Amino acid sequence: MRNARFAVILTLLLVILTGCSKNVRLYNEAKKQFQYGNYETALRYNAESLKLKPNYQKAQELLPQIYPIAVKTRLDNIARIKQANAANKWDLLVPEYQALVNIYKTMGELPRLVHPKTKIPFTYETADYKPQLQESKMGAAEYHYQLGIQKALQSDDPDVQREASKEFKLALDFVENYKDAAERYAQTRKKAVKRIAIIPFEDKTGDRARFGGIADILVDNVIRTLIQDKSTAEYVDIINRANVEAVIQEQQLAVSGLVDEASSVRLGQLLGAHEILTGKILQVDVVPSRITSVEQKESA
């Protein structure tokens, strides 16, 4: 019974010590970030420290140093942005007001703080910047929406339509379901898609028997790279390899599936491709596998 009681006391002591050490670590990190000028990061660390131990004096005394300067920094940025009055000012204002909203959210989540020595409760002035944040998001959405319309009307060129679609997407990023931006995004994105034909690479290494599949491997790697890049894949339609090879055979454009530069233009027209990707394999360097031997000795 005595051993069990001792184990319980020891466990509680370990829990308390663990909580204290984490609390101190958070405070130390807050102090370090404050010295670096990362005021909002410092505020978050200090707030977490106070949540663990509301009466921690050092963290309490650091708090009134951090949050006013964090707020002032953002307000100064806002004043400069408004003074400059750039065309994209709403884009710049959104993160500033979002930061202010986050600062006061962090402050609002703090427990009641009373100084352990003076017994004076900690107080601060509250502010609500959500209306300004919403106004900035609406302004940014309208700015990109209008840019999208302007670019969409400039030309049917896929590159221009791609830029237009990006503007409509930005509008939707700022305000979900903004006007008819979703429909316009779909329309311009459809016009922006480029059909790409990848023609089998010509192997000029002179050793096809040894590197017979290298051309296919390279093509597969190119396709994989295009697909994995989300910003590119959204505007790319890779023509099926079977269709490419079928047209090559039907038109007798080359022997053994190889296409020269002149015939590749004709092939692109037949496939309805905006761009053609082809290449030549001039050299293949093989790096031999490194084998490491380890000598083991058995002890008698």
Coordinates of C-alpha atoms in Angstrom, one line a residue:
M1 CA 0.0 0.0 0.0
R2 CA 2.8 2.3 0.9
N3 CA 4.6 1.6 -2.4
A4 CA 1.4 2.3 -4.4
R5 CA 1.0 5.6 -2.6
F6 CA 4.6 6.5 -3.3
A7 CA 4.1 5.6 -7.0
V8 CA 1.1 7.9 -7.3
I9 CA 2.9 10.8 -5.6
L10 CA 5.9 10.3 -7.9
T11 CA 3.7 10.2 -11.0
L12 CA 1.9 13.4 -10.0
L13 CA 5.3 15.1 -9.3
L14 CA 6.6 14.0 -12.8
V15 CA 3.4 15.4 -14.4
I16 CA 3.8 18.7 -12.6
L17 CA 7.5 19.0 -13.5
T18 CA 6.8 18.1 -17.2
G19 CA 4.1 20.8 -17.3
C20 CA 6.5 23.4 -15.7
S21 CA 9.3 22.6 -18.1
K22 CA 7.1 22.9 -21.1
N23 CA 5.7 26.1 -19.8
V24 CA 9.2 27.5 -19.4
R25 CA 10.3 26.3 -22.8
L26 CA 7.4 28.1 -24.4
Y27 CA 8.2 31.3 -22.5
N28 CA 11.9 31.1 -23.5
E29 CA 10.9 30.6 -27.2
A30 CA 8.5 33.6 -26.9
K31 CA 11.3 35.8 -25.5
K32 CA 13.7 34.7 -28.3
Q33 CA 11.1 35.4 -31.0
F34 CA 10.4 38.8 -29.5
Q35 CA 14.1 39.6 -29.6
Y36 CA 14.2 38.6 -33.3
G37 CA 11.3 40.9 -34.0
N38 CA 8.8 38.1 -34.7
Y39 CA 6.2 39.6 -32.5
E40 CA 3.2 37.5 -33.6
T41 CA 5.1 34.3 -33.2
A42 CA 6.3 35.4 -29.8
L43 CA 2.7 36.2 -28.8
R44 CA 1.5 32.7 -29.7
Y45 CA 4.3 31.0 -27.7
N46 CA 3.7 33.3 -24.7
A47 CA 0.0 32.7 -24.9
E48 CA 0.5 28.9 -24.8
S49 CA 2.8 29.3 -21.9
L50 CA 0.2 31.2 -20.0
K51 CA -2.5 28.7 -20.8
L52 CA -0.4 26.1 -19.1
K53 CA 0.4 28.3 -16.1
P54 CA -1.7 31.5 -15.9
N55 CA 0.2 32.8 -12.8
Y56 CA 3.6 32.5 -14.4
Q57 CA 5.0 35.9 -13.7
K58 CA 7.7 36.2 -16.4
A59 CA 5.2 35.3 -19.1
Q60 CA 2.7 37.8 -17.7
E61 CA 5.2 40.6 -17.7
L62 CA 6.3 39.8 -21.3
L63 CA 2.8 39.9 -22.6
P64 CA 2.2 43.7 -22.4
Q65 CA 5.5 44.1 -24.2
I66 CA 4.6 41.9 -27.1
Y67 CA 1.0 42.4 -28.1
P68 CA 1.0 46.3 -28.4
I69 CA 4.0 46.3 -30.7
A70 CA 2.5 43.4 -32.7
V71 CA -0.6 45.4 -33.3
K72 CA 1.2 48.6 -34.0
T73 CA 3.4 46.9 -36.6
R74 CA 0.4 45.8 -38.6
L75 CA -1.4 49.1 -38.2
D76 CA 1.7 50.9 -39.6
N77 CA 1.8 48.5 -42.5
I78 CA -1.9 49.3 -43.2
A79 CA -1.2 53.0 -43.1
R80 CA 1.6 52.7 -45.6
I81 CA -0.5 50.6 -48.0
K82 CA -3.3 53.0 -47.9
Q83 CA -1.0 55.9 -48.5
A84 CA 0.6 54.3 -51.5
N85 CA -2.9 53.4 -52.9
A86 CA -1.5 50.9 -55.4
A87 CA -3.9 49.1 -57.7
N88 CA -3.5 45.8 -55.8
K89 CA -3.8 47.5 -52.3
W90 CA -6.7 45.2 -51.3
D91 CA -4.4 42.1 -51.9
L92 CA -1.9 43.7 -49.5
L93 CA -4.4 44.7 -46.9
V94 CA -6.0 41.3 -46.5
P95 CA -3.0 39.6 -44.7
E96 CA -2.5 42.7 -42.5
Y97 CA -6.1 42.7 -41.3
Q98 CA -6.1 38.9 -41.0
A99 CA -3.0 39.2 -38.8
L100 CA -4.8 41.7 -36.5
V101 CA -7.8 39.4 -36.3
N102 CA -5.5 36.5 -35.3
I103 CA -3.7 38.7 -32.7
Y104 CA -6.9 39.6 -30.9
K105 CA -8.2 36.0 -31.2
T106 CA -5.0 34.8 -29.4
M107 CA -5.5 37.4 -26.7
G108 CA -9.2 36.5 -26.3
E109 CA -8.3 32.8 -25.7
L110 CA -6.1 33.7 -22.7
P111 CA -7.3 32.6 -19.3
R112 CA -7.9 35.3 -16.7
L113 CA -4.5 36.7 -15.7
V114 CA -3.8 38.1 -12.2
H115 CA -0.2 39.2 -11.3
P116 CA 1.0 36.8 -8.6
K117 CA 2.6 39.6 -6.5
T118 CA 0.5 42.8 -7.1
K119 CA -2.8 40.8 -7.6
I120 CA -3.7 43.3 -10.3
P121 CA -5.6 41.7 -13.2
F122 CA -4.2 42.0 -16.7
T123 CA -6.4 44.1 -19.0
Y124 CA -6.1 45.2 -22.6
E125 CA -8.1 47.1 -25.2
T126 CA -10.0 44.9 -27.6
A127 CA -10.6 45.6 -31.2
D128 CA -12.6 43.9 -34.0
Y129 CA -11.0 44.1 -37.5
K130 CA -13.2 41.5 -39.1
P131 CA -15.3 44.1 -41.0
Q132 CA -12.1 45.6 -42.5
L133 CA -10.9 42.1 -43.3
Q134 CA -14.1 41.3 -45.1
E135 CA -14.0 44.6 -47.0
S136 CA -10.5 44.0 -48.1
K137 CA -11.3 40.5 -49.4
M138 CA -14.3 41.8 -51.3
G139 CA -12.1 44.6 -52.8
A140 CA -9.4 42.1 -53.8
A141 CA -11.9 39.7 -55.3
E142 CA -13.4 42.5 -57.4
Y143 CA -9.9 43.7 -58.5
H144 CA -9.0 40.2 -59.8
Y145 CA -12.5 39.6 -61.3
Q146 CA -12.2 42.8 -63.4
L147 CA -8.6 41.9 -64.4
G148 CA -9.9 38.5 -65.5
I149 CA -12.6 40.0 -67.7
Q150 CA -10.1 42.4 -69.3
K151 CA -7.6 39.6 -70.1
A152 CA -10.3 37.2 -71.3
L153 CA -11.4 39.8 -73.9
Q154 CA -7.9 40.5 -75.1
S155 CA -7.3 37.4 -77.1
D156 CA -8.2 33.7 -77.5
D157 CA -4.6 32.8 -77.3
P158 CA -4.2 30.0 -74.7
D159 CA -1.5 31.9 -72.8
V160 CA -3.7 35.0 -72.5
Q161 CA -6.7 32.8 -71.5
R162 CA -4.6 31.1 -68.9
E163 CA -3.7 34.5 -67.3
A164 CA -7.4 35.4 -67.3
S165 CA -8.3 32.1 -65.6
K166 CA -5.7 32.7 -62.9
E167 CA -7.3 36.1 -62.1
F168 CA -10.8 34.5 -61.7
K169 CA -9.3 31.8 -59.5
L170 CA -7.7 34.5 -57.3
A171 CA -11.1 36.2 -57.0
L172 CA -12.5 32.9 -55.8
D173 CA -9.6 32.4 -53.3
F174 CA -10.5 35.7 -51.7
V175 CA -14.3 35.3 -51.7
E176 CA -15.9 31.9 -52.3
N177 CA -18.6 31.9 -55.0
Y178 CA -17.8 35.5 -55.9
K179 CA -20.3 36.7 -58.7
D180 CA -19.9 34.4 -61.7
A181 CA -16.1 34.0 -61.3
A182 CA -16.4 30.2 -61.1
E183 CA -18.1 30.0 -64.5
R184 CA -15.7 32.4 -66.1
Y185 CA -12.8 30.5 -64.6
A186 CA -14.1 27.3 -66.2
Q187 CA -14.6 29.0 -69.5
T188 CA -11.1 30.6 -69.7
R189 CA -9.4 27.5 -68.3
K190 CA -11.0 25.4 -71.1
K191 CA -9.6 27.9 -73.7
A192 CA -6.2 27.9 -72.0
V193 CA -5.6 24.1 -72.1
K194 CA -2.8 23.2 -74.5
R195 CA -2.7 19.9 -76.3
I196 CA 0.8 18.6 -76.1
A197 CA 2.1 15.8 -78.3
I198 CA 5.2 14.0 -77.1
I199 CA 7.0 12.3 -80.0
P200 CA 9.2 9.3 -79.4
F201 CA 12.7 10.4 -78.7
E202 CA 15.4 9.5 -81.3
D203 CA 18.1 7.2 -79.9
K204 CA 21.4 8.2 -81.4
T205 CA 23.6 6.4 -78.9
G206 CA 24.3 3.7 -81.4
D207 CA 23.6 1.0 -78.8
R208 CA 19.9 0.5 -78.9
A209 CA 20.2 -3.2 -78.0
R210 CA 21.7 -2.1 -74.6
F211 CA 19.5 0.9 -73.9
G212 CA 16.4 -0.2 -75.9
G213 CA 13.8 1.2 -73.4
I214 CA 15.6 4.5 -72.5
A215 CA 13.4 6.5 -74.9
D216 CA 10.2 5.3 -73.4
I217 CA 11.5 5.9 -69.9
L218 CA 12.4 9.5 -70.7
V219 CA 9.0 10.2 -72.2
D220 CA 7.3 8.7 -69.1
N221 CA 9.4 10.9 -66.9
V222 CA 8.5 14.0 -68.8
I223 CA 4.8 13.1 -68.6
R224 CA 5.1 12.4 -64.9
T225 CA 6.8 15.8 -64.3
L226 CA 4.0 17.6 -66.2
I227 CA 1.3 15.8 -64.3
Q228 CA 2.8 16.3 -60.8
D229 CA 3.2 20.1 -61.3
K230 CA -0.4 21.1 -60.4
S231 CA 0.0 24.6 -61.8
T232 CA 1.0 23.1 -65.2
A233 CA -1.2 20.0 -65.2
E234 CA -4.3 22.2 -64.9
Y235 CA -3.6 23.7 -68.4
V236 CA -2.2 20.7 -70.2
D237 CA -3.8 17.9 -72.2
I238 CA -1.2 15.3 -73.1
I239 CA -2.2 13.5 -76.3
N240 CA -2.3 9.7 -75.9
R241 CA 0.9 8.0 -77.0
A242 CA -1.1 5.4 -79.0
N243 CA -2.8 8.2 -81.0
V244 CA 0.6 9.8 -81.7
E245 CA 2.1 6.5 -82.9
A246 CA -1.0 5.7 -85.0
V247 CA -0.7 8.9 -86.9
I248 CA 3.0 8.4 -87.4
Q249 CA 2.3 5.0 -89.0
E250 CA -0.7 6.2 -91.0
Q251 CA 1.1 9.1 -92.5
Q252 CA 4.3 7.2 -93.0
L253 CA 6.2 10.2 -91.6
A254 CA 9.1 8.2 -90.5
V255 CA 10.7 4.8 -90.3
S256 CA 10.9 2.9 -87.0
G257 CA 8.8 5.4 -85.3
L258 CA 11.3 8.3 -85.6
V259 CA 10.2 11.8 -86.6
D260 CA 12.5 14.5 -87.8
E261 CA 11.9 18.2 -87.2
A262 CA 10.2 18.9 -90.5
S263 CA 7.7 16.1 -90.2
S264 CA 7.0 16.9 -86.6
V265 CA 5.3 20.1 -87.6
R266 CA 3.0 18.2 -89.9
L267 CA 2.3 15.6 -87.2
G268 CA 1.3 18.4 -84.8
Q269 CA -1.2 19.8 -87.2
L270 CA -2.8 16.3 -87.7
L271 CA -3.0 15.8 -84.0
G272 CA -4.4 19.2 -83.3
A273 CA -1.5 19.9 -80.9
H274 CA -0.5 23.3 -79.7
E275 CA 3.0 22.2 -78.8
I276 CA 5.2 19.3 -79.8
L277 CA 7.9 17.8 -77.5
T278 CA 10.6 15.7 -79.0
G279 CA 14.3 15.1 -78.5
K280 CA 17.4 13.1 -79.3
I281 CA 19.3 10.8 -77.0
L282 CA 23.0 11.5 -77.7
Q283 CA 24.7 9.8 -74.8
V284 CA 23.9 7.6 -71.9
D285 CA 26.2 7.5 -68.9
V286 CA 25.9 4.5 -66.6
V287 CA 27.1 4.8 -63.1
P288 CA 28.0 1.4 -61.7
S289 CA 26.5 0.3 -58.4
R290 CA 29.0 0.7 -55.5
I291 CA 29.6 -2.5 -53.6
T292 CA 30.9 -2.2 -50.1
S293 CA 32.4 -5.2 -48.4
V294 CA 32.5 -5.5 -44.7
E295 CA 34.9 -7.9 -43.0
Q296 CA 33.4 -9.6 -40.0
K297 CA 35.5 -11.4 -37.4
E298 CA 34.2 -14.0 -35.1
S299 CA 35.5 -14.0 -31.6
A300 CA 36.4 -17.3 -30.1

